[in-house]
Amino acid sequence: MSTTSFDLEYVNVPEGYLFKGATDNELKVKLKAGGFQLLGFNFKHAKVSIDLADALQKDSMFYIPQKVYRKQVERQLSTSMSLMDIETDTLFVGMLAVISKKVPVKPNVEVNMATNYLLDGKMEIQPDSITITGPSKEIDTIKVVRTNKLTLPDLDADFSETVDIYKSKDLKNTKYSDNKVELTAKIARFSEKVFEVTIKTVHFPSNIDVKTFPDKVNVLCKAKLKRLKKLEASDFEVIADYGQLKDGNTDELQLELRKKPSGLHSVKLEQNSVEYILNKK
């Protein structure tokens, strides 16, 4: 007969719970076997698994009586060995009730573009959402998870970067399905072009003649050079609406860019209002 110790490995955590540890990580036992079998058994690193699916629960406490976990240990011994005695009567296990929820990932990225370069479309995130598992009091209010801060300076080419998920110290018992995400984006060279567009007055009574000063406004566009070459001033429509005058006198008419072509990075009026004169016909 020989006295030895096993390292305990706790497995099969029940769904909806997080394993928090146990009172015993080592188990002292007495084994009986032939001398050669004991000599050939590596006790120094011997490990047995304790199946938490067999744990019993009383209130918030989980435990495994010796008569239950003894059978588990015996099944993992060689057939030539017999388990004679176990020092520990009951294994007490800490398990925390948890919930899971899927939340989107929001990148915390500062992108600094090189001159005349811009993001061509949206930045892609893979995966774009992850599952977090933890106590409801920790994750109930979480709507998104963020990445660690990433600064990308002077970008002038497509990029792909792997960045860690930011894990708050307040979420001590929360687990993440992914620890990293990959950010990718296309970078393109853009140019600018200014179009002079005639201001169109709308909804004015037929007996009123209106003149704006100026009667044209510049529209500044940013887009790929190939796209800019295909644009004309007639692709844009800038209006001044009579409805602005119904609520009282105003010295200027506000302008609105009512029509613009697709495929542009940005479009901006170089001025947002104009002076005007009304004359009855």
CSV table of C-alpha atoms in Angstrom, one decimal:
chain,number,residue,atom,x,y,z
A,1,MET,CA,0.0,0.0,0.0
A,2,SER,CA,1.3,3.5,-0.8
A,3,THR,CA,0.1,7.0,0.1
A,4,THR,CA,0.3,9.6,-2.7
A,5,SER,CA,-1.4,12.7,-4.0
A,6,PHE,CA,-3.3,13.5,-7.2
A,7,ASP,CA,-3.6,16.9,-8.8
A,8,LEU,CA,-7.3,17.6,-9.4
A,9,GLU,CA,-8.6,19.0,-12.7
A,10,TYR,CA,-12.3,20.1,-12.7
A,11,VAL,CA,-14.1,19.5,-15.9
A,12,ASN,CA,-17.6,19.8,-17.5
A,13,VAL,CA,-18.8,23.0,-15.9
A,14,PRO,CA,-22.6,23.0,-16.0
A,15,GLU,CA,-24.1,25.3,-18.6
A,16,GLY,CA,-25.0,28.7,-17.2
A,17,TYR,CA,-22.1,28.7,-14.6
A,18,LEU,CA,-18.6,29.8,-14.4
A,19,PHE,CA,-16.0,27.8,-12.4
A,20,LYS,CA,-14.5,29.9,-9.7
A,21,GLY,CA,-12.3,27.4,-7.9
A,22,ALA,CA,-12.5,24.6,-5.3
A,23,THR,CA,-11.5,24.0,-1.7
A,24,ASP,CA,-9.1,21.2,-2.9
A,25,ASN,CA,-6.7,21.2,-5.9
A,26,GLU,CA,-4.9,18.1,-4.6
A,27,LEU,CA,-6.2,14.8,-3.3
A,28,LYS,CA,-4.3,12.5,-0.9
A,29,VAL,CA,-5.1,8.9,-1.3
A,30,LYS,CA,-3.9,5.4,-0.4
A,31,LEU,CA,-3.5,2.9,-3.2
A,32,LYS,CA,-2.9,-0.8,-3.2
A,33,ALA,CA,-1.1,-2.5,-6.1
A,34,GLY,CA,1.8,-4.7,-6.9
A,35,GLY,CA,5.1,-3.1,-6.3
A,36,PHE,CA,6.0,-2.9,-10.0
A,37,GLN,CA,2.8,-1.2,-10.9
A,38,LEU,CA,3.4,1.5,-8.2
A,39,LEU,CA,7.0,2.0,-9.2
A,40,GLY,CA,5.9,2.5,-12.8
A,41,PHE,CA,3.2,5.0,-11.9
A,42,ASN,CA,4.3,8.7,-12.2
A,43,PHE,CA,2.8,10.1,-9.0
A,44,LYS,CA,4.7,13.4,-9.3
A,45,HIS,CA,2.5,14.5,-12.2
A,46,ALA,CA,-0.5,12.3,-11.7
A,47,LYS,CA,-3.8,14.0,-12.4
A,48,VAL,CA,-7.4,13.0,-12.1
A,49,SER,CA,-10.4,14.7,-13.5
A,50,ILE,CA,-13.4,15.6,-11.4
A,51,ASP,CA,-16.6,15.9,-13.4
A,52,LEU,CA,-18.6,18.9,-12.2
A,53,ALA,CA,-21.7,17.5,-13.9
A,54,ASP,CA,-22.1,15.3,-10.8
A,55,ALA,CA,-21.9,18.2,-8.4
A,56,LEU,CA,-24.8,18.7,-6.0
A,57,GLN,CA,-26.2,22.1,-5.1
A,58,LYS,CA,-27.5,23.5,-1.8
A,59,ASP,CA,-28.5,27.2,-2.1
A,60,SER,CA,-25.5,28.8,-3.8
A,61,MET,CA,-23.1,26.1,-2.7
A,62,PHE,CA,-21.9,23.2,-4.8
A,63,TYR,CA,-20.3,20.1,-3.5
A,64,ILE,CA,-19.3,16.6,-4.5
A,65,PRO,CA,-19.5,13.9,-1.7
A,66,GLN,CA,-16.7,11.4,-1.5
A,67,LYS,CA,-18.9,8.5,-2.5
A,68,VAL,CA,-19.6,10.3,-5.8
A,69,TYR,CA,-16.1,11.5,-6.7
A,70,ARG,CA,-14.5,8.3,-5.5
A,71,LYS,CA,-16.1,6.5,-8.3
A,72,GLN,CA,-14.8,9.0,-10.8
A,73,VAL,CA,-11.2,8.6,-9.4
A,74,GLU,CA,-11.5,4.8,-9.5
A,75,ARG,CA,-12.5,4.8,-13.2
A,76,GLN,CA,-9.3,6.6,-14.0
A,77,LEU,CA,-6.9,4.2,-12.2
A,78,SER,CA,-5.2,1.2,-13.7
A,79,THR,CA,-7.2,-2.0,-13.3
A,80,SER,CA,-4.3,-3.4,-11.2
A,81,MET,CA,-4.7,-0.6,-8.7
A,82,SER,CA,-7.2,-0.3,-5.8
A,83,LEU,CA,-8.2,2.8,-4.1
A,84,MET,CA,-8.2,2.1,-0.4
A,85,ASP,CA,-8.7,5.4,1.3
A,86,ILE,CA,-9.2,9.2,0.5
A,87,GLU,CA,-8.4,11.8,3.0
A,88,THR,CA,-10.9,14.4,1.9
A,89,ASP,CA,-14.6,13.8,2.7
A,90,THR,CA,-16.3,16.4,0.4
A,91,LEU,CA,-15.1,18.6,-2.4
A,92,PHE,CA,-16.6,22.1,-2.3
A,93,VAL,CA,-16.7,23.9,-5.5
A,94,GLY,CA,-17.3,27.6,-6.3
A,95,MET,CA,-19.5,28.3,-9.4
A,96,LEU,CA,-21.0,31.6,-10.4
A,97,ALA,CA,-24.3,31.9,-12.2
A,98,VAL,CA,-23.7,33.6,-15.6
A,99,ILE,CA,-25.6,34.7,-18.7
A,100,SER,CA,-24.4,35.2,-22.3
A,101,LYS,CA,-25.2,37.9,-24.8
A,102,LYS,CA,-23.9,38.9,-28.2
A,103,VAL,CA,-22.7,42.5,-28.6
A,104,PRO,CA,-21.2,44.4,-31.5
A,105,VAL,CA,-17.6,45.4,-31.5
A,106,LYS,CA,-16.8,49.1,-31.8
A,107,PRO,CA,-13.2,49.9,-32.9
A,108,ASN,CA,-11.4,52.6,-31.0
A,109,VAL,CA,-9.2,53.7,-33.9
A,110,GLU,CA,-7.7,57.1,-34.7
A,111,VAL,CA,-7.0,57.2,-38.5
A,112,ASN,CA,-4.8,59.9,-39.8
A,113,MET,CA,-4.7,60.0,-43.5
A,114,ALA,CA,-1.9,61.1,-45.7
A,115,THR,CA,-2.6,64.2,-47.8
A,116,ASN,CA,-5.2,63.6,-50.5
A,117,TYR,CA,-6.0,60.1,-49.2
A,118,LEU,CA,-9.3,59.0,-47.6
A,119,LEU,CA,-11.0,55.9,-46.4
A,120,ASP,CA,-12.7,54.3,-49.4
A,121,GLY,CA,-15.9,52.9,-47.8
A,122,LYS,CA,-16.3,51.6,-44.3
A,123,MET,CA,-13.8,50.0,-42.1
A,124,GLU,CA,-14.5,46.3,-41.8
A,125,ILE,CA,-14.4,44.4,-38.4
A,126,GLN,CA,-14.0,40.6,-38.2
A,127,PRO,CA,-15.7,39.4,-36.2
A,128,ASP,CA,-18.1,42.4,-35.9
A,129,SER,CA,-19.7,41.0,-32.8
A,130,ILE,CA,-18.6,38.7,-29.9
A,131,THR,CA,-20.3,36.8,-27.1
A,132,ILE,CA,-19.7,37.8,-23.5
A,133,THR,CA,-20.5,35.6,-20.6
A,134,GLY,CA,-20.7,36.7,-17.1
A,135,PRO,CA,-22.9,37.6,-14.1
A,136,SER,CA,-25.9,39.6,-15.0
A,137,LYS,CA,-24.9,42.4,-12.7
A,138,GLU,CA,-21.7,42.8,-14.7
A,139,ILE,CA,-23.0,42.6,-18.3
A,140,ASP,CA,-26.6,43.6,-18.2
A,141,THR,CA,-25.9,47.2,-19.2
A,142,ILE,CA,-23.2,46.4,-21.8
A,143,LYS,CA,-24.4,47.3,-25.3
A,144,VAL,CA,-21.0,47.2,-27.1
A,145,VAL,CA,-17.4,46.2,-26.5
A,146,ARG,CA,-14.5,48.3,-27.7
A,147,THR,CA,-11.0,47.6,-28.9
A,148,ASN,CA,-7.9,48.9,-27.4
A,149,LYS,CA,-6.8,52.3,-28.7
A,150,LEU,CA,-5.1,52.0,-32.1
A,151,THR,CA,-3.5,55.0,-34.0
A,152,LEU,CA,-2.8,54.7,-37.7
A,153,PRO,CA,-0.7,57.6,-39.0
A,154,ASP,CA,-0.2,58.9,-42.5
A,155,LEU,CA,-2.2,56.2,-44.2
A,156,ASP,CA,-1.8,56.0,-48.0
A,157,ALA,CA,-2.5,52.3,-48.6
A,158,ASP,CA,-5.0,49.6,-47.7
A,159,PHE,CA,-4.4,48.2,-44.2
A,160,SER,CA,-5.2,45.2,-42.1
A,161,GLU,CA,-4.5,45.3,-38.3
A,162,THR,CA,-5.2,42.9,-35.5
A,163,VAL,CA,-6.2,44.6,-32.2
A,164,ASP,CA,-7.1,43.3,-28.8
A,165,ILE,CA,-10.5,43.7,-27.2
A,166,TYR,CA,-10.5,46.1,-24.3
A,167,LYS,CA,-11.4,44.3,-21.1
A,168,SER,CA,-12.6,46.5,-18.2
A,169,LYS,CA,-11.2,45.7,-14.8
A,170,ASP,CA,-14.7,46.0,-13.5
A,171,LEU,CA,-15.7,42.8,-15.5
A,172,LYS,CA,-13.7,40.5,-13.2
A,173,ASN,CA,-15.9,37.4,-13.9
A,174,THR,CA,-16.7,38.0,-17.6
A,175,LYS,CA,-15.4,35.8,-20.4
A,176,TYR,CA,-15.1,36.8,-24.0
A,177,SER,CA,-15.6,34.5,-27.0
A,178,ASP,CA,-12.9,36.4,-28.9
A,179,ASN,CA,-9.9,38.3,-27.5
A,180,LYS,CA,-8.9,40.0,-30.8
A,181,VAL,CA,-10.5,41.4,-33.9
A,182,GLU,CA,-9.1,42.2,-37.3
A,183,LEU,CA,-9.7,45.7,-38.8
A,184,THR,CA,-9.4,46.2,-42.6
A,185,ALA,CA,-10.0,49.2,-44.8
A,186,LYS,CA,-9.4,50.3,-48.3
A,187,ILE,CA,-7.5,53.6,-48.8
A,188,ALA,CA,-7.9,55.6,-52.0
A,189,ARG,CA,-6.5,58.8,-53.4
A,190,PHE,CA,-9.0,61.5,-53.7
A,191,SER,CA,-9.1,64.8,-55.5
A,192,GLU,CA,-11.3,68.0,-55.2
A,193,LYS,CA,-13.3,69.9,-57.7
A,194,VAL,CA,-15.5,72.9,-57.5
A,195,PHE,CA,-18.8,73.1,-59.5
A,196,GLU,CA,-20.7,76.4,-60.0
A,197,VAL,CA,-24.4,75.6,-59.6
A,198,THR,CA,-27.3,77.9,-60.4
A,199,ILE,CA,-29.6,78.4,-57.3
A,200,LYS,CA,-33.1,77.3,-58.0
A,201,THR,CA,-35.9,79.1,-56.1
A,202,VAL,CA,-38.9,76.9,-55.3
A,203,HIS,CA,-42.5,77.3,-54.0
A,204,PHE,CA,-42.5,81.0,-54.5
A,205,PRO,CA,-46.0,82.5,-55.5
A,206,SER,CA,-46.4,83.0,-59.3
A,207,ASN,CA,-46.9,86.8,-58.8
A,208,ILE,CA,-43.6,87.2,-57.0
A,209,ASP,CA,-40.3,87.5,-58.8
A,210,VAL,CA,-37.3,86.6,-56.6
A,211,LYS,CA,-33.6,87.3,-57.2
A,212,THR,CA,-30.8,85.9,-55.1
A,213,PHE,CA,-27.4,87.4,-54.7
A,214,PRO,CA,-25.4,85.7,-55.9
A,215,ASP,CA,-27.5,83.5,-58.2
A,216,LYS,CA,-25.0,80.7,-58.3
A,217,VAL,CA,-23.1,78.9,-55.5
A,218,ASN,CA,-19.9,76.8,-55.5
A,219,VAL,CA,-20.2,73.1,-54.6
A,220,LEU,CA,-17.0,71.5,-53.4
A,221,CYS,CA,-16.7,67.7,-54.1
A,222,LYS,CA,-14.2,65.1,-53.0
A,223,ALA,CA,-14.0,61.9,-54.9
A,224,LYS,CA,-11.7,59.7,-56.9
A,225,LEU,CA,-10.3,61.5,-59.9
A,226,LYS,CA,-12.0,59.0,-62.3
A,227,ARG,CA,-15.4,59.8,-60.8
A,228,LEU,CA,-14.8,63.6,-60.8
A,229,LYS,CA,-14.0,63.6,-64.5
A,230,LYS,CA,-17.6,62.3,-65.2
A,231,LEU,CA,-19.4,65.0,-63.2
A,232,GLU,CA,-21.1,68.2,-64.4
A,233,ALA,CA,-22.7,71.1,-62.7
A,234,SER,CA,-26.1,69.8,-63.9
A,235,ASP,CA,-25.7,66.7,-61.7
A,236,PHE,CA,-26.3,69.0,-58.6
A,237,GLU,CA,-29.4,70.9,-57.6
A,238,VAL,CA,-29.2,73.7,-55.0
A,239,ILE,CA,-32.5,75.3,-53.9
A,240,ALA,CA,-33.8,78.2,-51.8
A,241,ASP,CA,-37.3,77.5,-50.5
A,242,TYR,CA,-40.0,80.1,-50.1
A,243,GLY,CA,-41.3,78.2,-47.1
A,244,GLN,CA,-38.6,79.9,-45.0
A,245,LEU,CA,-40.4,83.3,-45.4
A,246,LYS,CA,-43.7,82.1,-44.0
A,247,ASP,CA,-42.6,82.2,-40.4
A,248,GLY,CA,-41.4,85.8,-40.5
A,249,ASN,CA,-39.0,88.1,-42.2
A,250,THR,CA,-35.5,86.9,-42.9
A,251,ASP,CA,-32.5,88.8,-44.4
A,252,GLU,CA,-31.2,85.7,-46.1
A,253,LEU,CA,-32.4,82.5,-47.7
A,254,GLN,CA,-30.9,79.3,-46.5
A,255,LEU,CA,-29.6,77.0,-49.3
A,256,GLU,CA,-30.2,73.3,-49.5
A,257,LEU,CA,-28.3,70.8,-51.7
A,258,ARG,CA,-31.3,68.8,-52.8
A,259,LYS,CA,-29.7,66.6,-55.5
A,260,LYS,CA,-26.2,65.1,-55.7
A,261,PRO,CA,-24.7,62.2,-57.6
A,262,SER,CA,-23.7,58.9,-56.0
A,263,GLY,CA,-20.1,57.7,-55.5
A,264,LEU,CA,-18.7,60.8,-53.9
A,265,HIS,CA,-16.8,60.9,-50.7
A,266,SER,CA,-18.1,64.3,-49.6
A,267,VAL,CA,-20.1,67.3,-51.0
A,268,LYS,CA,-20.3,70.7,-49.4
A,269,LEU,CA,-21.8,74.1,-50.3
A,270,GLU,CA,-19.1,76.8,-50.0
A,271,GLN,CA,-21.8,79.1,-48.6
A,272,ASN,CA,-25.1,78.1,-46.9
A,273,SER,CA,-27.2,81.3,-47.5
A,274,VAL,CA,-27.7,84.1,-49.9
A,275,GLU,CA,-29.3,87.6,-49.9
A,276,TYR,CA,-32.5,88.1,-52.0
A,277,ILE,CA,-34.9,90.7,-53.3
A,278,LEU,CA,-38.6,90.1,-53.9
A,279,ASN,CA,-40.6,92.0,-56.6
A,280,LYS,CA,-44.2,91.7,-57.4
A,281,LYS,CA,-44.9,91.1,-61.1
